[in-house]
Amino acid sequence: GGGGRGGAAVPPLPQLDFDLCAATPQKLEKLGRSGLVSLWHALPAGPPAPPEGFYEGTLLRAGPLHPASRFITHRLFSPSGCDFWLGKTIRASEGKGENTFRAQRRGAGAGAGAGAG
């Protein structure tokens, strides 16, 4: 039977030995790639327009391609002078969101920069 995203069957929710609302990246990484995909399929979608503000992000170390994913996200997507993805900044009043990056550390005064996203 269908019923999943795009008509595909939805995998069952993986067994969790922790409260999902209190999940840490380390706990989620223990699910592995297939468990994370199952969890993503099973959870409801968020609001169509998330509240304005900054949303901290974490790239999980899951699956064999996570090193390449980290490199692409932190280095290739970052604007010049930045070296680490921090999360998303949502500007609902402007109808946009953008990736937020940390400026490269060159002594004191490192801050955050924003890039299109």
Short mmCIF file of the N, C-alpha and C atoms (twelve columns), coordinates in Angstrom:
data_MODEL
# 
_entry.id   MODEL 
# 
loop_
_atom_site.group_PDB 
_atom_site.id 
_atom_site.type_symbol 
_atom_site.label_atom_id 
_atom_site.label_alt_id 
_atom_site.label_comp_id 
_atom_site.label_asym_id 
_atom_site.label_seq_id 
_atom_site.Cartn_x 
_atom_site.Cartn_y 
_atom_site.Cartn_z 
_atom_site.pdbx_PDB_model_num 
ATOM 1   N N  . GLY A 1   0.801  -1.196 0.000  1 
ATOM 2   C CA . GLY A 1   0.000  0.000  0.000  1 
ATOM 3   C C  . GLY A 1   0.829  1.237  0.000  1 
ATOM 4   N N  . GLY A 2   0.262  2.275  -0.581 1 
ATOM 5   C CA . GLY A 2   0.917  3.574  -0.636 1 
ATOM 6   C C  . GLY A 2   0.685  4.364  0.622  1 
ATOM 7   N N  . GLY A 3   0.438  5.621  0.459  1 
ATOM 8   C CA . GLY A 3   0.152  6.476  1.589  1 
ATOM 9   C C  . GLY A 3   1.326  7.316  2.032  1 
ATOM 10  N N  . GLY A 4   2.497  7.045  1.509  1 
ATOM 11  C CA . GLY A 4   3.663  7.813  1.915  1 
ATOM 12  C C  . GLY A 4   3.881  8.990  0.992  1 
ATOM 13  N N  . ARG A 5   4.998  9.632  1.161  1 
ATOM 14  C CA . ARG A 5   5.357  10.747 0.295  1 
ATOM 15  C C  . ARG A 5   5.527  10.235 -1.123 1 
ATOM 16  N N  . GLY A 6   4.854  10.845 -2.057 1 
ATOM 17  C CA . GLY A 6   4.951  10.439 -3.451 1 
ATOM 18  C C  . GLY A 6   4.328  9.084  -3.727 1 
ATOM 19  N N  . GLY A 7   3.444  8.601  -2.843 1 
ATOM 20  C CA . GLY A 7   2.777  7.333  -3.045 1 
ATOM 21  C C  . GLY A 7   3.578  6.122  -2.600 1 
ATOM 22  N N  . ALA A 8   4.813  6.317  -2.142 1 
ATOM 23  C CA . ALA A 8   5.646  5.194  -1.704 1 
ATOM 24  C C  . ALA A 8   5.210  4.717  -0.326 1 
ATOM 25  N N  . ALA A 9   5.454  3.459  -0.054 1 
ATOM 26  C CA . ALA A 9   5.136  2.910  1.262  1 
ATOM 27  C C  . ALA A 9   5.994  3.593  2.317  1 
ATOM 28  N N  . VAL A 10  5.385  3.904  3.454  1 
ATOM 29  C CA . VAL A 10  6.100  4.561  4.540  1 
ATOM 30  C C  . VAL A 10  6.727  3.496  5.427  1 
ATOM 31  N N  . PRO A 11  8.050  3.552  5.635  1 
ATOM 32  C CA . PRO A 11  8.668  2.578  6.523  1 
ATOM 33  C C  . PRO A 11  8.175  2.790  7.953  1 
ATOM 34  N N  . PRO A 12  8.180  1.740  8.764  1 
ATOM 35  C CA . PRO A 12  7.719  1.902  10.138 1 
ATOM 36  C C  . PRO A 12  8.661  2.802  10.931 1 
ATOM 37  N N  . LEU A 13  8.105  3.464  11.936 1 
ATOM 38  C CA . LEU A 13  8.904  4.306  12.822 1 
ATOM 39  C C  . LEU A 13  9.908  3.419  13.547 1 
ATOM 40  N N  . PRO A 14  11.186 3.783  13.529 1 
ATOM 41  C CA . PRO A 14  12.170 2.941  14.212 1 
ATOM 42  C C  . PRO A 14  11.944 2.940  15.723 1 
ATOM 43  N N  . GLN A 15  12.357 1.852  16.376 1 
ATOM 44  C CA . GLN A 15  12.268 1.774  17.831 1 
ATOM 45  C C  . GLN A 15  13.219 2.804  18.425 1 
ATOM 46  N N  . LEU A 16  12.708 3.638  19.311 1 
ATOM 47  C CA . LEU A 16  13.525 4.664  19.947 1 
ATOM 48  C C  . LEU A 16  13.654 4.345  21.426 1 
ATOM 49  N N  . ASP A 17  14.866 4.432  21.957 1 
ATOM 50  C CA . ASP A 17  15.063 4.228  23.384 1 
ATOM 51  C C  . ASP A 17  15.271 5.563  24.095 1 
ATOM 52  N N  . PHE A 18  14.726 6.640  23.494 1 
ATOM 53  C CA . PHE A 18  14.820 7.977  24.074 1 
ATOM 54  C C  . PHE A 18  13.602 8.777  23.648 1 
ATOM 55  N N  . ASP A 19  13.338 9.862  24.371 1 
ATOM 56  C CA . ASP A 19  12.234 10.759 24.052 1 
ATOM 57  C C  . ASP A 19  12.633 11.583 22.827 1 
ATOM 58  N N  . LEU A 20  11.882 11.474 21.767 1 
ATOM 59  C CA . LEU A 20  12.221 12.170 20.526 1 
ATOM 60  C C  . LEU A 20  12.310 13.680 20.724 1 
ATOM 61  N N  . CYS A 21  11.483 14.232 21.607 1 
ATOM 62  C CA . CYS A 21  11.508 15.680 21.854 1 
ATOM 63  C C  . CYS A 21  12.796 16.118 22.547 1 
ATOM 64  N N  . ALA A 22  13.495 15.190 23.169 1 
ATOM 65  C CA . ALA A 22  14.746 15.504 23.859 1 
ATOM 66  C C  . ALA A 22  15.941 14.876 23.137 1 
ATOM 67  N N  . ALA A 23  15.764 14.566 21.864 1 
ATOM 68  C CA . ALA A 23  16.822 13.896 21.105 1 
ATOM 69  C C  . ALA A 23  18.028 14.808 20.928 1 
ATOM 70  N N  . THR A 24  19.194 14.229 21.031 1 
ATOM 71  C CA . THR A 24  20.442 14.931 20.751 1 
ATOM 72  C C  . THR A 24  20.996 14.392 19.437 1 
ATOM 73  N N  . PRO A 25  21.882 15.139 18.779 1 
ATOM 74  C CA . PRO A 25  22.484 14.600 17.557 1 
ATOM 75  C C  . PRO A 25  23.139 13.236 17.786 1 
ATOM 76  N N  . GLN A 26  23.778 13.049 18.932 1 
ATOM 77  C CA . GLN A 26  24.441 11.778 19.216 1 
ATOM 78  C C  . GLN A 26  23.427 10.634 19.281 1 
ATOM 79  N N  . LYS A 27  22.265 10.873 19.878 1 
ATOM 80  C CA . LYS A 27  21.236 9.829  19.954 1 
ATOM 81  C C  . LYS A 27  20.669 9.534  18.572 1 
ATOM 82  N N  . LEU A 28  20.448 10.567 17.777 1 
ATOM 83  C CA . LEU A 28  19.917 10.365 16.433 1 
ATOM 84  C C  . LEU A 28  20.916 9.623  15.546 1 
ATOM 85  N N  . GLU A 29  22.203 9.924  15.684 1 
ATOM 86  C CA . GLU A 29  23.222 9.253  14.873 1 
ATOM 87  C C  . GLU A 29  23.231 7.749  15.115 1 
ATOM 88  N N  . LYS A 30  22.865 7.317  16.320 1 
ATOM 89  C CA . LYS A 30  22.849 5.887  16.643 1 
ATOM 90  C C  . LYS A 30  21.783 5.134  15.847 1 
ATOM 91  N N  . LEU A 31  20.803 5.855  15.287 1 
ATOM 92  C CA . LEU A 31  19.778 5.211  14.464 1 
ATOM 93  C C  . LEU A 31  20.347 4.736  13.131 1 
ATOM 94  N N  . GLY A 32  21.455 5.330  12.704 1 
ATOM 95  C CA . GLY A 32  22.023 4.986  11.405 1 
ATOM 96  C C  . GLY A 32  21.212 5.608  10.280 1 
ATOM 97  N N  . ARG A 33  21.726 5.494  9.081  1 
ATOM 98  C CA . ARG A 33  21.079 6.130  7.929  1 
ATOM 99  C C  . ARG A 33  19.671 5.607  7.702  1 
ATOM 100 N N  . SER A 34  19.475 4.290  7.691  1 
ATOM 101 C CA . SER A 34  18.140 3.749  7.400  1 
ATOM 102 C C  . SER A 34  17.143 4.120  8.497  1 
ATOM 103 N N  . GLY A 35  17.579 4.132  9.755  1 
ATOM 104 C CA . GLY A 35  16.693 4.542  10.844 1 
ATOM 105 C C  . GLY A 35  16.310 6.007  10.747 1 
ATOM 106 N N  . LEU A 36  17.266 6.848  10.354 1 
ATOM 107 C CA . LEU A 36  16.970 8.273  10.188 1 
ATOM 108 C C  . LEU A 36  15.998 8.509  9.037  1 
ATOM 109 N N  . VAL A 37  16.182 7.784  7.933  1 
ATOM 110 C CA . VAL A 37  15.260 7.919  6.802  1 
ATOM 111 C C  . VAL A 37  13.864 7.460  7.212  1 
ATOM 112 N N  . SER A 38  13.767 6.352  7.937  1 
ATOM 113 C CA . SER A 38  12.462 5.874  8.419  1 
ATOM 114 C C  . SER A 38  11.813 6.903  9.332  1 
ATOM 115 N N  . LEU A 39  12.594 7.482  10.223 1 
ATOM 116 C CA . LEU A 39  12.072 8.503  11.131 1 
ATOM 117 C C  . LEU A 39  11.581 9.713  10.343 1 
ATOM 118 N N  . TRP A 40  12.354 10.162 9.371  1 
ATOM 119 C CA . TRP A 40  11.975 11.313 8.549  1 
ATOM 120 C C  . TRP A 40  10.655 11.053 7.822  1 
ATOM 121 N N  . HIS A 41  10.497 9.844  7.279  1 
ATOM 122 C CA . HIS A 41  9.257  9.491  6.584  1 
ATOM 123 C C  . HIS A 41  8.068  9.436  7.536  1 
ATOM 124 N N  . ALA A 42  8.284  8.992  8.762  1 
ATOM 125 C CA . ALA A 42  7.187  8.766  9.699  1 
ATOM 126 C C  . ALA A 42  6.713  10.034 10.404 1 
ATOM 127 N N  . LEU A 43  7.554  11.032 10.527 1 
ATOM 128 C CA . LEU A 43  7.176  12.239 11.264 1 
ATOM 129 C C  . LEU A 43  6.325  13.164 10.402 1 
ATOM 130 N N  . PRO A 44  5.422  13.920 11.033 1 
ATOM 131 C CA . PRO A 44  4.607  14.875 10.269 1 
ATOM 132 C C  . PRO A 44  5.456  16.048 9.784  1 
ATOM 133 N N  . ALA A 45  4.995  16.674 8.731  1 
ATOM 134 C CA . ALA A 45  5.682  17.853 8.199  1 
ATOM 135 C C  . ALA A 45  5.533  19.017 9.167  1 
ATOM 136 N N  . GLY A 46  6.498  19.901 9.147  1 
ATOM 137 C CA . GLY A 46  6.435  21.103 9.974  1 
ATOM 138 C C  . GLY A 46  5.472  22.110 9.372  1 
ATOM 139 N N  . PRO A 47  5.345  23.264 10.007 1 
ATOM 140 C CA . PRO A 47  4.431  24.283 9.485  1 
ATOM 141 C C  . PRO A 47  4.910  24.794 8.124  1 
ATOM 142 N N  . PRO A 48  3.973  25.177 7.239  1 
ATOM 143 C CA . PRO A 48  4.381  25.656 5.916  1 
ATOM 144 C C  . PRO A 48  5.220  26.930 5.991  1 
ATOM 145 N N  . ALA A 49  4.995  27.738 6.990  1 
ATOM 146 C CA . ALA A 49  5.780  28.959 7.175  1 
ATOM 147 C C  . ALA A 49  6.306  28.961 8.611  1 
ATOM 148 N N  . PRO A 50  7.534  28.475 8.822  1 
ATOM 149 C CA . PRO A 50  8.050  28.434 10.189 1 
ATOM 150 C C  . PRO A 50  8.194  29.839 10.763 1 
ATOM 151 N N  . PRO A 51  8.113  29.951 12.075 1 
ATOM 152 C CA . PRO A 51  8.267  31.269 12.702 1 
ATOM 153 C C  . PRO A 51  9.619  31.892 12.367 1 
ATOM 154 N N  . GLU A 52  9.635  33.214 12.320 1 
ATOM 155 C CA . GLU A 52  10.851 33.947 12.013 1 
ATOM 156 C C  . GLU A 52  11.891 33.717 13.099 1 
ATOM 157 N N  . GLY A 53  13.142 33.668 12.698 1 
ATOM 158 C CA . GLY A 53  14.225 33.524 13.660 1 
ATOM 159 C C  . GLY A 53  15.339 32.648 13.133 1 
ATOM 160 N N  . PHE A 54  16.271 32.323 14.012 1 
ATOM 161 C CA . PHE A 54  17.413 31.483 13.668 1 
ATOM 162 C C  . PHE A 54  17.165 30.073 14.165 1 
ATOM 163 N N  . TYR A 55  17.428 29.093 13.316 1 
ATOM 164 C CA . TYR A 55  17.282 27.683 13.651 1 
ATOM 165 C C  . TYR A 55  18.655 27.029 13.545 1 
ATOM 166 N N  . GLU A 56  19.220 26.640 14.689 1 
ATOM 167 C CA . GLU A 56  20.531 26.003 14.703 1 
ATOM 168 C C  . GLU A 56  20.454 24.639 14.033 1 
ATOM 169 N N  . GLY A 57  21.429 24.332 13.221 1 
ATOM 170 C CA . GLY A 57  21.449 23.060 12.517 1 
ATOM 171 C C  . GLY A 57  22.664 22.229 12.881 1 
ATOM 172 N N  . THR A 58  22.539 20.931 12.703 1 
ATOM 173 C CA . THR A 58  23.642 19.998 12.932 1 
ATOM 174 C C  . THR A 58  23.633 18.967 11.813 1 
ATOM 175 N N  . LEU A 59  24.767 18.752 11.204 1 
ATOM 176 C CA . LEU A 59  24.894 17.681 10.215 1 
ATOM 177 C C  . LEU A 59  25.234 16.407 10.968 1 
ATOM 178 N N  . LEU A 60  24.383 15.401 10.823 1 
ATOM 179 C CA . LEU A 60  24.610 14.145 11.523 1 
ATOM 180 C C  . LEU A 60  25.681 13.327 10.819 1 
ATOM 181 N N  . ARG A 61  26.439 12.592 11.592 1 
ATOM 182 C CA . ARG A 61  27.469 11.691 11.063 1 
ATOM 183 C C  . ARG A 61  26.824 10.326 10.868 1 
ATOM 184 N N  . ALA A 62  26.076 10.212 9.783  1 
ATOM 185 C CA . ALA A 62  25.348 8.967  9.510  1 
ATOM 186 C C  . ALA A 62  25.474 8.633  8.028  1 
ATOM 187 N N  . GLY A 63  25.699 7.384  7.747  1 
ATOM 188 C CA . GLY A 63  25.812 6.941  6.368  1 
ATOM 189 C C  . GLY A 63  27.229 7.098  5.841  1 
ATOM 190 N N  . PRO A 64  27.556 6.357  4.804  1 
ATOM 191 C CA . PRO A 64  28.929 6.362  4.287  1 
ATOM 192 C C  . PRO A 64  29.328 7.668  3.597  1 
ATOM 193 N N  . LEU A 65  28.365 8.477  3.193  1 
ATOM 194 C CA . LEU A 65  28.695 9.715  2.478  1 
ATOM 195 C C  . LEU A 65  28.726 10.945 3.378  1 
ATOM 196 N N  . HIS A 66  28.614 10.754 4.701  1 
ATOM 197 C CA . HIS A 66  28.576 11.940 5.554  1 
ATOM 198 C C  . HIS A 66  29.840 12.797 5.462  1 
ATOM 199 N N  . PRO A 67  31.044 12.249 5.277  1 
ATOM 200 C CA . PRO A 67  32.195 13.146 5.135  1 
ATOM 201 C C  . PRO A 67  32.076 14.057 3.909  1 
ATOM 202 N N  . ALA A 68  31.609 13.508 2.796  1 
ATOM 203 C CA . ALA A 68  31.434 14.328 1.590  1 
ATOM 204 C C  . ALA A 68  30.340 15.363 1.801  1 
ATOM 205 N N  . SER A 69  29.263 14.967 2.462  1 
ATOM 206 C CA . SER A 69  28.167 15.895 2.741  1 
ATOM 207 C C  . SER A 69  28.638 17.057 3.611  1 
ATOM 208 N N  . ARG A 70  29.445 16.759 4.611  1 
ATOM 209 C CA . ARG A 70  29.972 17.800 5.498  1 
ATOM 210 C C  . ARG A 70  30.855 18.772 4.710  1 
ATOM 211 N N  . PHE A 71  31.726 18.235 3.849  1 
ATOM 212 C CA . PHE A 71  32.605 19.085 3.056  1 
ATOM 213 C C  . PHE A 71  31.792 19.999 2.145  1 
ATOM 214 N N  . ILE A 72  30.826 19.425 1.454  1 
ATOM 215 C CA . ILE A 72  29.998 20.211 0.534  1 
ATOM 216 C C  . ILE A 72  29.255 21.307 1.283  1 
ATOM 217 N N  . THR A 73  28.631 20.963 2.404  1 
ATOM 218 C CA . THR A 73  27.841 21.941 3.154  1 
ATOM 219 C C  . THR A 73  28.719 23.021 3.766  1 
ATOM 220 N N  . HIS A 74  29.780 22.620 4.470  1 
ATOM 221 C CA . HIS A 74  30.612 23.596 5.185  1 
ATOM 222 C C  . HIS A 74  31.511 24.411 4.262  1 
ATOM 223 N N  . ARG A 75  32.018 23.798 3.209  1 
ATOM 224 C CA . ARG A 75  33.018 24.478 2.379  1 
ATOM 225 C C  . ARG A 75  32.491 24.981 1.038  1 
ATOM 226 N N  . LEU A 76  31.760 24.151 0.304  1 
ATOM 227 C CA . LEU A 76  31.341 24.556 -1.037 1 
ATOM 228 C C  . LEU A 76  30.133 25.483 -1.027 1 
ATOM 229 N N  . PHE A 77  29.209 25.298 -0.075 1 
ATOM 230 C CA . PHE A 77  28.022 26.157 -0.017 1 
ATOM 231 C C  . PHE A 77  28.283 27.460 0.725  1 
ATOM 232 N N  . SER A 78  29.369 27.537 1.470  1 
ATOM 233 C CA . SER A 78  29.602 28.724 2.299  1 
ATOM 234 C C  . SER A 78  30.111 29.887 1.457  1 
ATOM 235 N N  . PRO A 79  29.683 31.100 1.821  1 
ATOM 236 C CA . PRO A 79  30.199 32.268 1.106  1 
ATOM 237 C C  . PRO A 79  31.675 32.488 1.447  1 
ATOM 238 N N  . SER A 80  32.347 33.266 0.649  1 
ATOM 239 C CA . SER A 80  33.758 33.566 0.867  1 
ATOM 240 C C  . SER A 80  33.969 34.121 2.271  1 
ATOM 241 N N  . GLY A 81  34.997 33.640 2.932  1 
ATOM 242 C CA . GLY A 81  35.310 34.116 4.273  1 
ATOM 243 C C  . GLY A 81  34.622 33.341 5.381  1 
ATOM 244 N N  . CYS A 82  33.794 32.357 5.022  1 
ATOM 245 C CA . CYS A 82  33.099 31.546 6.026  1 
ATOM 246 C C  . CYS A 82  33.525 30.092 5.871  1 
ATOM 247 N N  . ASP A 83  33.424 29.331 6.972  1 
ATOM 248 C CA . ASP A 83  33.913 27.956 6.899  1 
ATOM 249 C C  . ASP A 83  33.056 26.916 7.608  1 
ATOM 250 N N  . PHE A 84  31.894 27.274 8.141  1 
ATOM 251 C CA . PHE A 84  31.122 26.292 8.899  1 
ATOM 252 C C  . PHE A 84  29.649 26.676 8.881  1 
ATOM 253 N N  . TRP A 85  28.769 25.745 8.461  1 
ATOM 254 C CA . TRP A 85  27.326 25.978 8.430  1 
ATOM 255 C C  . TRP A 85  26.774 25.927 9.845  1 
ATOM 256 N N  . LEU A 86  25.995 26.923 10.228 1 
ATOM 257 C CA . LEU A 86  25.419 27.002 11.572 1 
ATOM 258 C C  . LEU A 86  23.942 26.648 11.609 1 
ATOM 259 N N  . GLY A 87  23.216 26.899 10.522 1 
ATOM 260 C CA . GLY A 87  21.785 26.632 10.496 1 
ATOM 261 C C  . GLY A 87  21.083 27.545 9.508  1 
ATOM 262 N N  . LYS A 88  19.796 27.789 9.765  1 
ATOM 263 C CA . LYS A 88  18.972 28.612 8.866  1 
ATOM 264 C C  . LYS A 88  18.450 29.832 9.610  1 
ATOM 265 N N  . THR A 89  18.398 30.935 8.914  1 
ATOM 266 C CA . THR A 89  17.737 32.134 9.410  1 
ATOM 267 C C  . THR A 89  16.500 32.338 8.549  1 
ATOM 268 N N  . ILE A 90  15.329 32.367 9.195  1 
ATOM 269 C CA . ILE A 90  14.058 32.543 8.490  1 
ATOM 270 C C  . ILE A 90  13.606 33.983 8.663  1 
ATOM 271 N N  . ARG A 91  13.330 34.629 7.554  1 
ATOM 272 C CA . ARG A 91  12.779 35.989 7.551  1 
ATOM 273 C C  . ARG A 91  11.396 35.910 6.908  1 
ATOM 274 N N  . ALA A 92  10.423 35.480 7.721  1 
ATOM 275 C CA . ALA A 92  9.063  35.269 7.217  1 
ATOM 276 C C  . ALA A 92  8.481  36.549 6.642  1 
ATOM 277 N N  . SER A 93  8.788  37.682 7.252  1 
ATOM 278 C CA . SER A 93  8.243  38.953 6.770  1 
ATOM 279 C C  . SER A 93  8.722  39.270 5.358  1 
ATOM 280 N N  . GLU A 94  9.878  38.726 4.978  1 
ATOM 281 C CA . GLU A 94  10.421 38.925 3.635  1 
ATOM 282 C C  . GLU A 94  10.161 37.721 2.739  1 
ATOM 283 N N  . GLY A 95  9.567  36.675 3.308  1 
ATOM 284 C CA . GLY A 95  9.280  35.470 2.539  1 
ATOM 285 C C  . GLY A 95  10.509 34.691 2.126  1 
ATOM 286 N N  . LYS A 96  11.557 34.701 2.961  1 
ATOM 287 C CA . LYS A 96  12.764 33.968 2.588  1 
ATOM 288 C C  . LYS A 96  13.480 33.411 3.809  1 
ATOM 289 N N  . GLY A 97  14.350 32.493 3.515  1 
ATOM 290 C CA . GLY A 97  15.241 31.930 4.514  1 
ATOM 291 C C  . GLY A 97  16.613 31.802 3.897  1 
ATOM 292 N N  . GLU A 98  17.624 31.792 4.725  1 
ATOM 293 C CA . GLU A 98  18.973 31.664 4.194  1 
ATOM 294 C C  . GLU A 98  19.849 30.863 5.143  1 
ATOM 295 N N  . ASN A 99  20.839 30.215 4.562  1 
ATOM 296 C CA . ASN A 99  21.809 29.492 5.364  1 
ATOM 297 C C  . ASN A 99  22.679 30.491 6.101  1 
ATOM 298 N N  . THR A 100 23.069 30.141 7.319  1 
ATOM 299 C CA . THR A 100 23.926 30.997 8.127  1 
ATOM 300 C C  . THR A 100 25.225 30.248 8.388  1 
ATOM 301 N N  . PHE A 101 26.336 30.947 8.195  1 
ATOM 302 C CA . PHE A 101 27.656 30.339 8.330  1 
ATOM 303 C C  . PHE A 101 28.499 31.108 9.336  1 
ATOM 304 N N  . ARG A 102 29.481 30.417 9.910  1 
ATOM 305 C CA . ARG A 102 30.444 31.047 10.812 1 
ATOM 306 C C  . ARG A 102 31.590 31.589 9.969  1 
ATOM 307 N N  . ALA A 103 32.035 32.801 10.317 1 
ATOM 308 C CA . ALA A 103 33.195 33.369 9.639  1 
ATOM 309 C C  . ALA A 103 34.429 32.552 9.989  1 
ATOM 310 N N  . GLN A 104 35.377 32.492 9.063  1 
ATOM 311 C CA . GLN A 104 36.614 31.757 9.323  1 
ATOM 312 C C  . GLN A 104 37.302 32.332 10.539 1 
ATOM 313 N N  . ARG A 105 37.884 31.453 11.324 1 
ATOM 314 C CA . ARG A 105 38.576 31.892 12.538 1 
ATOM 315 C C  . ARG A 105 39.966 32.395 12.176 1 
ATOM 316 N N  . ARG A 106 40.144 33.670 12.365 1 
ATOM 317 C CA . ARG A 106 41.455 34.294 12.124 1 
ATOM 318 C C  . ARG A 106 41.763 35.160 13.335 1 
ATOM 319 N N  . GLY A 107 42.063 34.524 14.437 1 
ATOM 320 C CA . GLY A 107 42.293 35.268 15.669 1 
ATOM 321 C C  . GLY A 107 40.968 35.634 16.300 1 
ATOM 322 N N  . ALA A 108 40.926 36.704 17.032 1 
ATOM 323 C CA . ALA A 108 39.701 37.133 17.719 1 
ATOM 324 C C  . ALA A 108 38.745 37.775 16.732 1 
ATOM 325 N N  . GLY A 109 37.482 37.789 17.107 1 
ATOM 326 C CA . GLY A 109 36.485 38.507 16.327 1 
ATOM 327 C C  . GLY A 109 35.752 37.678 15.307 1 
ATOM 328 N N  . ALA A 110 35.772 36.342 15.424 1 
ATOM 329 C CA . ALA A 110 35.001 35.514 14.490 1 
ATOM 330 C C  . ALA A 110 33.524 35.715 14.747 1 
ATOM 331 N N  . GLY A 111 32.757 35.844 13.694 1 
ATOM 332 C CA . GLY A 111 31.316 36.048 13.822 1 
ATOM 333 C C  . GLY A 111 30.580 35.202 12.818 1 
ATOM 334 N N  . ALA A 112 29.313 35.484 12.604 1 
ATOM 335 C CA . ALA A 112 28.503 34.707 11.665 1 
ATOM 336 C C  . ALA A 112 28.235 35.534 10.424 1 
ATOM 337 N N  . GLY A 113 28.210 34.871 9.297  1 
ATOM 338 C CA . GLY A 113 27.846 35.497 8.042  1 
ATOM 339 C C  . GLY A 113 26.670 34.754 7.462  1 
ATOM 340 N N  . ALA A 114 25.971 35.352 6.532  1 
ATOM 341 C CA . ALA A 114 24.806 34.697 5.928  1 
ATOM 342 C C  . ALA A 114 25.072 34.488 4.454  1 
ATOM 343 N N  . GLY A 115 24.503 33.432 3.927  1 
ATOM 344 C CA . GLY A 115 24.618 33.148 2.507  1 
ATOM 345 C C  . GLY A 115 23.272 32.749 1.965  1 
ATOM 346 N N  . ALA A 116 23.081 32.888 0.678  1 
ATOM 347 C CA . ALA A 116 21.802 32.515 0.071  1 
ATOM 348 C C  . ALA A 116 21.558 31.038 0.288  1 
ATOM 349 N N  . GLY A 117 20.324 30.688 0.519  1 
ATOM 350 C CA . GLY A 117 20.092 29.287 0.740  1 
ATOM 351 C C  . GLY A 117 18.710 28.928 0.553  1 
# 
